[in-house]
CSV table of C-alpha atoms in Angstrom, one decimal:
chain,number,residue,atom,x,y,z
A,178,MET,CA,-0.3,0.1,0.3
A,179,ALA,CA,1.2,3.2,-0.8
A,180,LEU,CA,0.8,6.0,2.0
A,181,ILE,CA,0.2,9.5,1.5
A,182,ASN,CA,1.5,12.5,4.2
A,183,ARG,CA,-0.8,14.9,1.7
A,184,SER,CA,-4.1,16.3,1.8
A,185,HIS,CA,-4.0,14.7,-1.4
A,186,PRO,CA,-2.0,12.7,-3.1
A,187,GLU,CA,0.2,13.7,-6.7
A,188,GLU,CA,-1.2,10.3,-8.5
A,189,TYR,CA,-4.1,7.3,-8.0
A,190,ILE,CA,-2.8,3.6,-9.8
A,191,LEU,CA,-5.9,2.3,-10.9
A,192,LEU,CA,-5.6,-1.0,-10.5
A,193,GLY,CA,-8.2,-2.2,-12.7
A,194,PHE,CA,-7.5,-6.0,-14.1
A,195,SER,CA,-3.9,-6.0,-13.9
A,196,ASP,CA,-3.8,-9.3,-12.3
A,197,ARG,CA,-5.3,-11.2,-14.2
A,198,PRO,CA,-3.2,-10.0,-17.7
A,199,TRP,CA,-5.6,-11.9,-20.2
A,200,LEU,CA,-8.7,-9.9,-19.6
A,201,GLU,CA,-7.0,-6.5,-19.7
A,202,LEU,CA,-5.9,-7.8,-23.5
A,203,SER,CA,-9.1,-8.3,-24.2
A,204,PHE,CA,-10.4,-5.7,-23.4
A,205,PHE,CA,-7.8,-3.6,-24.7
A,206,LEU,CA,-8.4,-5.1,-28.4
A,207,ILE,CA,-12.4,-4.6,-27.3
A,208,LEU,CA,-11.9,-0.9,-26.3
A,209,LEU,CA,-10.2,-0.3,-29.3
A,210,ILE,CA,-12.7,-1.3,-31.7
A,211,THR,CA,-15.5,0.4,-30.2
A,212,TYR,CA,-14.4,3.7,-29.2
A,213,PRO,CA,-14.1,4.5,-32.6
A,214,THR,CA,-16.9,3.1,-33.3
A,215,ALA,CA,-19.2,4.6,-30.6
A,216,MET,CA,-17.6,8.5,-31.7
A,217,MET,CA,-18.4,8.0,-35.9
A,218,GLY,CA,-21.5,6.5,-35.1
A,219,ASN,CA,-23.5,9.4,-32.8
A,220,ILE,CA,-21.3,12.0,-34.8
A,221,ILE,CA,-23.2,10.4,-38.0
A,222,ILE,CA,-26.7,10.8,-36.1
A,223,ILE,CA,-25.4,14.8,-34.7
A,224,LEU,CA,-24.9,15.8,-38.6
A,225,VAL,CA,-27.9,13.7,-40.4
A,226,SER,CA,-29.7,15.6,-37.5
A,227,ARG,CA,-28.0,18.8,-37.9
A,228,LEU,CA,-28.1,19.0,-42.3
A,229,ASP,CA,-31.6,17.0,-43.2
A,230,SER,CA,-34.2,20.0,-43.3
A,231,GLN,CA,-36.6,16.4,-42.4
A,232,LEU,CA,-35.1,16.1,-38.9
A,233,HIS,CA,-35.9,19.1,-37.9
A,234,SER,CA,-37.9,18.2,-35.1
A,235,PRO,CA,-37.8,18.0,-31.0
A,236,MET,CA,-37.2,13.6,-31.5
A,237,TYR,CA,-34.3,14.6,-32.9
A,238,PHE,CA,-33.0,17.7,-31.1
A,239,PHE,CA,-33.1,15.1,-27.8
A,240,LEU,CA,-31.6,12.6,-30.2
A,241,THR,CA,-28.9,14.4,-31.4
A,242,ASN,CA,-27.9,15.5,-26.9
A,243,LEU,CA,-28.2,12.5,-26.1
A,244,SER,CA,-25.4,11.4,-28.7
A,245,PHE,CA,-23.4,14.6,-27.4
A,246,LEU,CA,-23.6,13.4,-24.7
A,247,ASP,CA,-22.8,9.2,-25.5
A,248,MET,CA,-19.4,11.1,-26.7
A,249,CYS,CA,-18.5,13.2,-24.0
A,250,TYR,CA,-19.8,10.0,-21.7
A,251,THR,CA,-17.5,7.5,-23.4
A,252,THR,CA,-14.2,9.9,-24.6
A,253,SER,CA,-14.2,10.9,-20.8
A,254,ILE,CA,-13.2,7.7,-19.6
A,255,VAL,CA,-12.4,5.4,-22.2
A,256,PRO,CA,-8.7,7.1,-23.2
A,257,GLN,CA,-7.5,6.7,-20.3
A,258,MET,CA,-8.4,2.8,-19.8
A,259,LEU,CA,-6.7,2.4,-22.9
A,260,PHE,CA,-3.9,4.3,-21.3
A,261,ASN,CA,-3.9,1.7,-18.5
A,262,LEU,CA,-4.7,-0.8,-20.2
A,263,GLY,CA,-2.2,-0.9,-23.1
A,264,SER,CA,0.7,0.0,-20.0
A,265,THR,CA,2.1,-1.4,-16.6
A,266,LYS,CA,1.9,2.0,-15.7
A,267,LYS,CA,-1.5,1.7,-14.2
A,268,THR,CA,-1.7,6.3,-13.1
A,269,ILE,CA,-4.0,8.9,-13.1
A,270,SER,CA,-2.5,12.6,-12.1
A,271,TYR,CA,-4.6,13.6,-8.9
A,272,MET,CA,-6.2,16.8,-11.1
A,273,GLY,CA,-7.1,14.2,-14.0
A,274,CYS,CA,-9.0,11.9,-11.9
A,275,VAL,CA,-10.3,15.2,-10.2
A,276,VAL,CA,-11.4,16.1,-13.6
A,277,GLN,CA,-12.7,12.6,-15.2
A,278,LEU,CA,-15.2,12.6,-12.2
A,279,TYR,CA,-17.0,15.5,-12.7
A,280,PHE,CA,-17.2,14.6,-16.5
A,281,PHE,CA,-17.9,11.1,-16.0
A,282,HIS,CA,-20.7,12.0,-12.7
A,283,ILE,CA,-22.8,15.1,-15.0
A,284,MET,CA,-22.9,12.9,-18.5
A,285,GLY,CA,-24.4,9.9,-16.1
A,286,ALA,CA,-26.3,12.4,-14.0
A,287,THR,CA,-27.4,14.4,-17.8
A,288,GLU,CA,-28.0,11.3,-19.5
A,289,CYS,CA,-30.2,10.1,-16.7
A,290,LEU,CA,-32.3,13.3,-16.9
A,291,LEU,CA,-32.7,13.4,-20.6
A,292,LEU,CA,-34.4,9.2,-20.9
A,293,GLY,CA,-37.4,10.6,-18.9
A,294,LEU,CA,-37.5,13.6,-20.9
A,295,MET,CA,-37.1,12.1,-24.2
A,296,SER,CA,-40.3,9.4,-23.0
A,297,PHE,CA,-42.4,12.6,-22.3
A,298,ASP,CA,-41.5,13.9,-26.1
A,299,CYS,CA,-42.8,10.3,-27.1
A,300,TYR,CA,-46.2,10.7,-24.4
A,301,VAL,CA,-47.0,13.8,-25.9
A,302,ALA,CA,-46.2,12.7,-29.8
A,303,ILE,CA,-48.5,9.2,-29.3
A,304,CYS,CA,-51.4,10.6,-26.7
A,305,ARG,CA,-51.6,14.1,-27.8
A,306,PRO,CA,-50.1,13.8,-31.5
A,307,LEU,CA,-53.0,17.0,-32.2
A,308,HIS,CA,-51.0,19.7,-29.9
A,309,TYR,CA,-47.7,18.4,-30.5
A,310,THR,CA,-46.1,20.5,-32.4
A,311,LEU,CA,-47.6,23.4,-29.9
A,312,ILE,CA,-46.3,21.5,-26.6
A,313,MET,CA,-43.1,21.0,-28.3
A,314,ASN,CA,-42.0,24.1,-29.4
A,315,GLN,CA,-38.5,24.8,-30.3
A,316,ARG,CA,-38.4,27.1,-26.9
A,317,LEU,CA,-39.9,25.3,-24.5
A,318,CYS,CA,-37.4,21.7,-25.9
A,319,ILE,CA,-34.4,24.5,-25.4
A,320,LEU,CA,-35.6,25.3,-22.1
A,321,LEU,CA,-36.0,21.7,-21.2
A,322,VAL,CA,-32.3,20.6,-22.2
A,323,SER,CA,-30.8,23.9,-20.9
A,324,THR,CA,-32.7,22.8,-17.3
A,325,MET,CA,-31.4,19.3,-17.5
A,326,TRP,CA,-27.8,20.1,-18.4
A,327,LEU,CA,-28.2,22.4,-15.6
A,328,CYS,CA,-29.8,20.2,-13.2
A,329,GLY,CA,-27.2,17.3,-14.3
A,330,VAL,CA,-24.2,19.3,-13.4
A,331,ILE,CA,-25.4,20.9,-10.1
A,332,ILE,CA,-26.2,17.0,-8.9
A,333,ALA,CA,-23.3,15.9,-10.6
A,334,VAL,CA,-20.5,18.9,-8.9
A,335,SER,CA,-22.5,18.6,-5.5
A,336,GLN,CA,-21.9,14.4,-5.3
A,337,SER,CA,-18.5,14.7,-6.6
A,338,ALA,CA,-17.7,18.0,-4.6
A,339,LEU,CA,-18.8,16.2,-1.3
A,340,THR,CA,-17.1,13.0,-2.3
A,341,LEU,CA,-13.6,14.9,-2.5
A,342,GLN,CA,-14.0,16.5,1.0
A,343,LEU,CA,-13.7,13.2,2.7
A,344,PRO,CA,-10.0,12.8,4.4
A,345,LEU,CA,-8.3,10.0,2.6
A,346,CYS,CA,-6.5,6.9,4.3
A,347,GLY,CA,-3.2,7.5,3.7
A,348,THR,CA,-3.6,5.4,0.2
A,349,ASN,CA,-3.7,6.3,-3.4
A,350,ILE,CA,-5.0,2.8,-5.2
A,351,LEU,CA,-7.9,2.8,-6.2
A,352,ASP,CA,-9.2,-0.8,-7.5
A,353,HIS,CA,-11.2,0.2,-10.4
A,354,LEU,CA,-10.9,1.7,-13.8
A,355,LEU,CA,-11.2,4.8,-13.2
A,356,CYS,CA,-12.6,7.6,-10.6
A,357,GLU,CA,-15.6,7.4,-9.4
A,358,ILE,CA,-17.6,8.4,-6.4
A,359,SER,CA,-18.2,4.7,-4.5
A,360,VAL,CA,-14.6,3.8,-5.3
A,361,ILE,CA,-13.1,7.6,-3.8
A,362,ILE,CA,-15.4,6.5,-0.6
A,363,MET,CA,-14.3,3.3,-0.3
A,364,THR,CA,-10.7,4.9,-0.1
A,365,ALA,CA,-11.7,8.0,2.2
A,366,CYS,CA,-11.3,7.7,6.2
A,367,GLY,CA,-12.8,8.7,9.2
A,368,GLU,CA,-16.7,9.7,9.6
A,369,LYS,CA,-18.6,9.0,6.3
A,370,LYS,CA,-21.3,7.3,7.0
A,371,ALA,CA,-23.3,11.0,6.5
A,372,THR,CA,-21.4,11.2,3.4
A,373,GLU,CA,-22.7,8.0,1.9
A,374,LEU,CA,-25.9,8.0,2.5
A,375,ARG,CA,-26.7,11.2,1.1
A,376,ILE,CA,-24.7,10.5,-2.1
A,377,PHE,CA,-26.9,7.2,-2.0
A,378,LEU,CA,-30.5,8.8,-1.8
A,379,VAL,CA,-29.5,11.4,-4.1
A,380,CYS,CA,-28.6,8.4,-6.5
A,381,ILE,CA,-31.6,7.2,-5.7
A,382,ILE,CA,-33.8,9.9,-5.8
A,383,LEU,CA,-32.0,10.8,-9.2
A,384,LEU,CA,-33.0,7.1,-10.8
A,385,ALA,CA,-35.9,7.5,-9.5
A,386,ILE,CA,-38.2,10.9,-10.6
A,387,PRO,CA,-37.1,10.5,-14.5
A,388,LEU,CA,-38.0,6.1,-14.1
A,389,CYS,CA,-40.9,7.3,-12.8
A,390,LEU,CA,-41.5,9.6,-15.4
A,391,ILE,CA,-40.6,6.6,-18.2
A,392,LEU,CA,-43.5,4.9,-16.6
A,393,ALA,CA,-46.1,7.1,-16.5
A,394,SER,CA,-45.3,7.9,-20.0
A,395,TYR,CA,-45.8,4.2,-21.2
A,396,ALA,CA,-48.3,3.6,-19.8
A,397,SER,CA,-50.4,6.5,-21.9
A,398,ILE,CA,-48.7,5.0,-24.7
A,399,GLY,CA,-49.9,1.7,-24.0
A,400,ARG,CA,-53.3,2.5,-23.9
A,401,ALA,CA,-53.0,5.1,-26.2
A,402,VAL,CA,-51.8,2.1,-28.6
A,403,LEU,CA,-54.6,-0.4,-27.8
A,404,LYS,CA,-56.9,1.7,-29.1
A,405,ILE,CA,-55.6,2.1,-32.2
A,406,LYS,CA,-57.9,0.3,-34.3
A,407,SER,CA,-55.7,-0.3,-37.2
A,408,SER,CA,-52.5,-2.4,-37.3
A,409,GLU,CA,-50.8,-0.1,-39.7
A,410,GLY,CA,-51.3,3.3,-37.0
A,411,ARG,CA,-50.2,0.2,-33.7
A,412,LYS,CA,-47.0,-0.5,-36.0
A,413,LYS,CA,-46.5,2.7,-36.6
A,414,ALA,CA,-47.2,4.6,-33.4
A,415,PHE,CA,-45.0,2.0,-32.0
A,416,GLY,CA,-42.3,2.1,-34.4
A,417,THR,CA,-42.1,5.9,-32.2
A,418,CYS,CA,-41.2,4.8,-29.5
A,419,SER,CA,-39.7,1.5,-29.1
A,420,SER,CA,-35.7,2.7,-30.3
A,421,HIS,CA,-36.0,4.7,-26.7
A,422,LEU,CA,-37.8,2.2,-25.1
A,423,ILE,CA,-35.0,0.2,-25.0
A,424,VAL,CA,-32.4,2.3,-24.8
A,425,VAL,CA,-33.4,2.7,-21.1
A,426,LEU,CA,-33.5,-0.6,-20.5
A,427,LEU,CA,-30.0,-1.1,-21.7
A,428,PHE,CA,-29.4,2.3,-19.4
A,429,TYR,CA,-32.1,1.6,-16.4
A,430,GLY,CA,-31.6,-1.8,-16.4
A,431,PRO,CA,-28.5,-2.8,-14.9
A,432,ALA,CA,-28.3,0.4,-12.9
A,433,ILE,CA,-31.5,-0.6,-10.5
A,434,SER,CA,-29.6,-4.2,-10.4
A,435,MET,CA,-26.6,-2.9,-9.5
A,436,TYR,CA,-28.4,-0.7,-6.5
A,437,LEU,CA,-31.3,-2.7,-5.7
A,438,GLN,CA,-28.3,-5.0,-4.7
A,439,PRO,CA,-27.4,-5.1,-1.0
A,440,PRO,CA,-24.1,-3.4,-0.6
A,441,SER,CA,-22.1,-7.0,0.6
A,442,SER,CA,-23.5,-8.9,-2.1
A,443,ILE,CA,-21.7,-6.5,-4.7
A,444,THR,CA,-18.9,-8.4,-6.2
A,445,ARG,CA,-15.6,-7.0,-6.1
A,446,ASP,CA,-15.1,-6.8,-10.3
A,447,GLN,CA,-19.0,-5.7,-10.7
A,448,PRO,CA,-18.8,-1.7,-10.5
A,449,LYS,CA,-15.7,-2.2,-13.3
A,450,PHE,CA,-18.0,-4.4,-15.5
A,451,MET,CA,-20.8,-1.2,-15.1
A,452,ALA,CA,-18.1,1.5,-16.5
A,453,LEU,CA,-17.2,-0.8,-19.0
A,454,PHE,CA,-21.3,-0.9,-20.1
A,455,TYR,CA,-22.5,2.2,-19.4
A,456,GLY,CA,-18.9,4.0,-20.5
A,457,VAL,CA,-18.4,1.6,-23.6
A,458,VAL,CA,-21.6,-0.4,-24.7
A,459,THR,CA,-24.4,1.9,-24.1
A,460,PRO,CA,-22.4,4.8,-26.1
A,461,THR,CA,-21.8,2.2,-29.3
A,462,LEU,CA,-25.7,0.7,-29.2
A,463,ASN,CA,-27.5,3.4,-29.3
A,464,PRO,CA,-26.5,5.1,-32.8
A,465,PHE,CA,-27.3,1.9,-33.9
A,466,ILE,CA,-30.2,1.4,-31.6
A,467,TYR,CA,-31.9,4.5,-33.5
A,468,THR,CA,-30.4,4.4,-37.2
A,469,LEU,CA,-31.4,0.2,-37.9
A,470,ARG,CA,-35.0,1.1,-36.5
A,471,ASN,CA,-35.6,4.1,-38.1
A,472,LYS,CA,-36.5,4.7,-41.5
A,473,ASP,CA,-35.7,8.5,-41.2
A,474,VAL,CA,-32.3,8.3,-40.3
A,475,LYS,CA,-31.3,5.8,-42.0
A,476,GLY,CA,-33.0,7.5,-45.3
A,477,ALA,CA,-30.7,10.9,-43.8
A,478,ILE,CA,-27.5,9.1,-44.1
A,479,ARG,CA,-28.4,7.3,-47.3
A,480,LYS,CA,-28.8,11.4,-48.9
A,481,LEU,CA,-26.0,12.5,-46.7
A,482,VAL,CA,-23.7,9.4,-48.7
A,483,ARG,CA,-24.9,10.5,-52.2
A,484,SER,CA,-24.3,14.6,-51.5
A,485,ILE,CA,-20.3,13.4,-49.7
A,486,SER,CA,-20.2,10.8,-53.4
A,487,CYS,CA,-21.2,13.7,-55.5
A,488,SER,CA,-19.5,16.2,-54.4
A,489,LYS,CA,-16.3,14.3,-54.6
């Protein structure tokens, strides 16, 4: 154990999977493929949503924000992961750790809120189609997204700052792939029960409020779809929200299973796999989920490819 005689260490040692080199190599190769794929997929979503006039609607405005969030989310952790997994040096500077801690949790909190906001958009589109453009006007969409970003930043910054104020126990070794609130708390000493409780309650509220909005929205959407008499109409209504529902399940499913477990039953590697899942898997899958199940996006991508080909 490396002893620290300062208020904070100059650097942290991220253990990751250092006791299993074969696993490190596997994850290094996976990240080397998935990170560029995730970046390219989300960049394409942003480009087609902005360049194609047919996609200038609230749904794609929110989707653009989701793609931007995913890019920031994965960039906040993957480059450091690649460095640590691909070398024998497993360190990150203290300031690097602090920056990663803030950005990773800001993006996570904001995405949690954004998915709830997108479910409300689906609800209005299906249950209030005649009033959709009136309700989801540009001014309201910008206001909602701005509020969501502000809330995400406030929640994440306050939680991270609270964590960084805890006194250290004389170690700079973190048994994780990245700097995360839970692992920083584990290395702290002194009285930390109150801090743990506050952070736990905020995390539960952060998950519960958007999830309640999502469940209420989809309950109303389900009733509205069942009232549609034509099978074509039901198929179209389901197609409008199915992509978002898959993304919601990918995001909230693992998070709920993680937080509903008692701390004693959480294995040593579980937080590491969760970080890989949220930082790599979901940002990579989200663009494919939205493009493969959406005719408008696929059509916009084809037009973009043709215009690029013609310009050459």
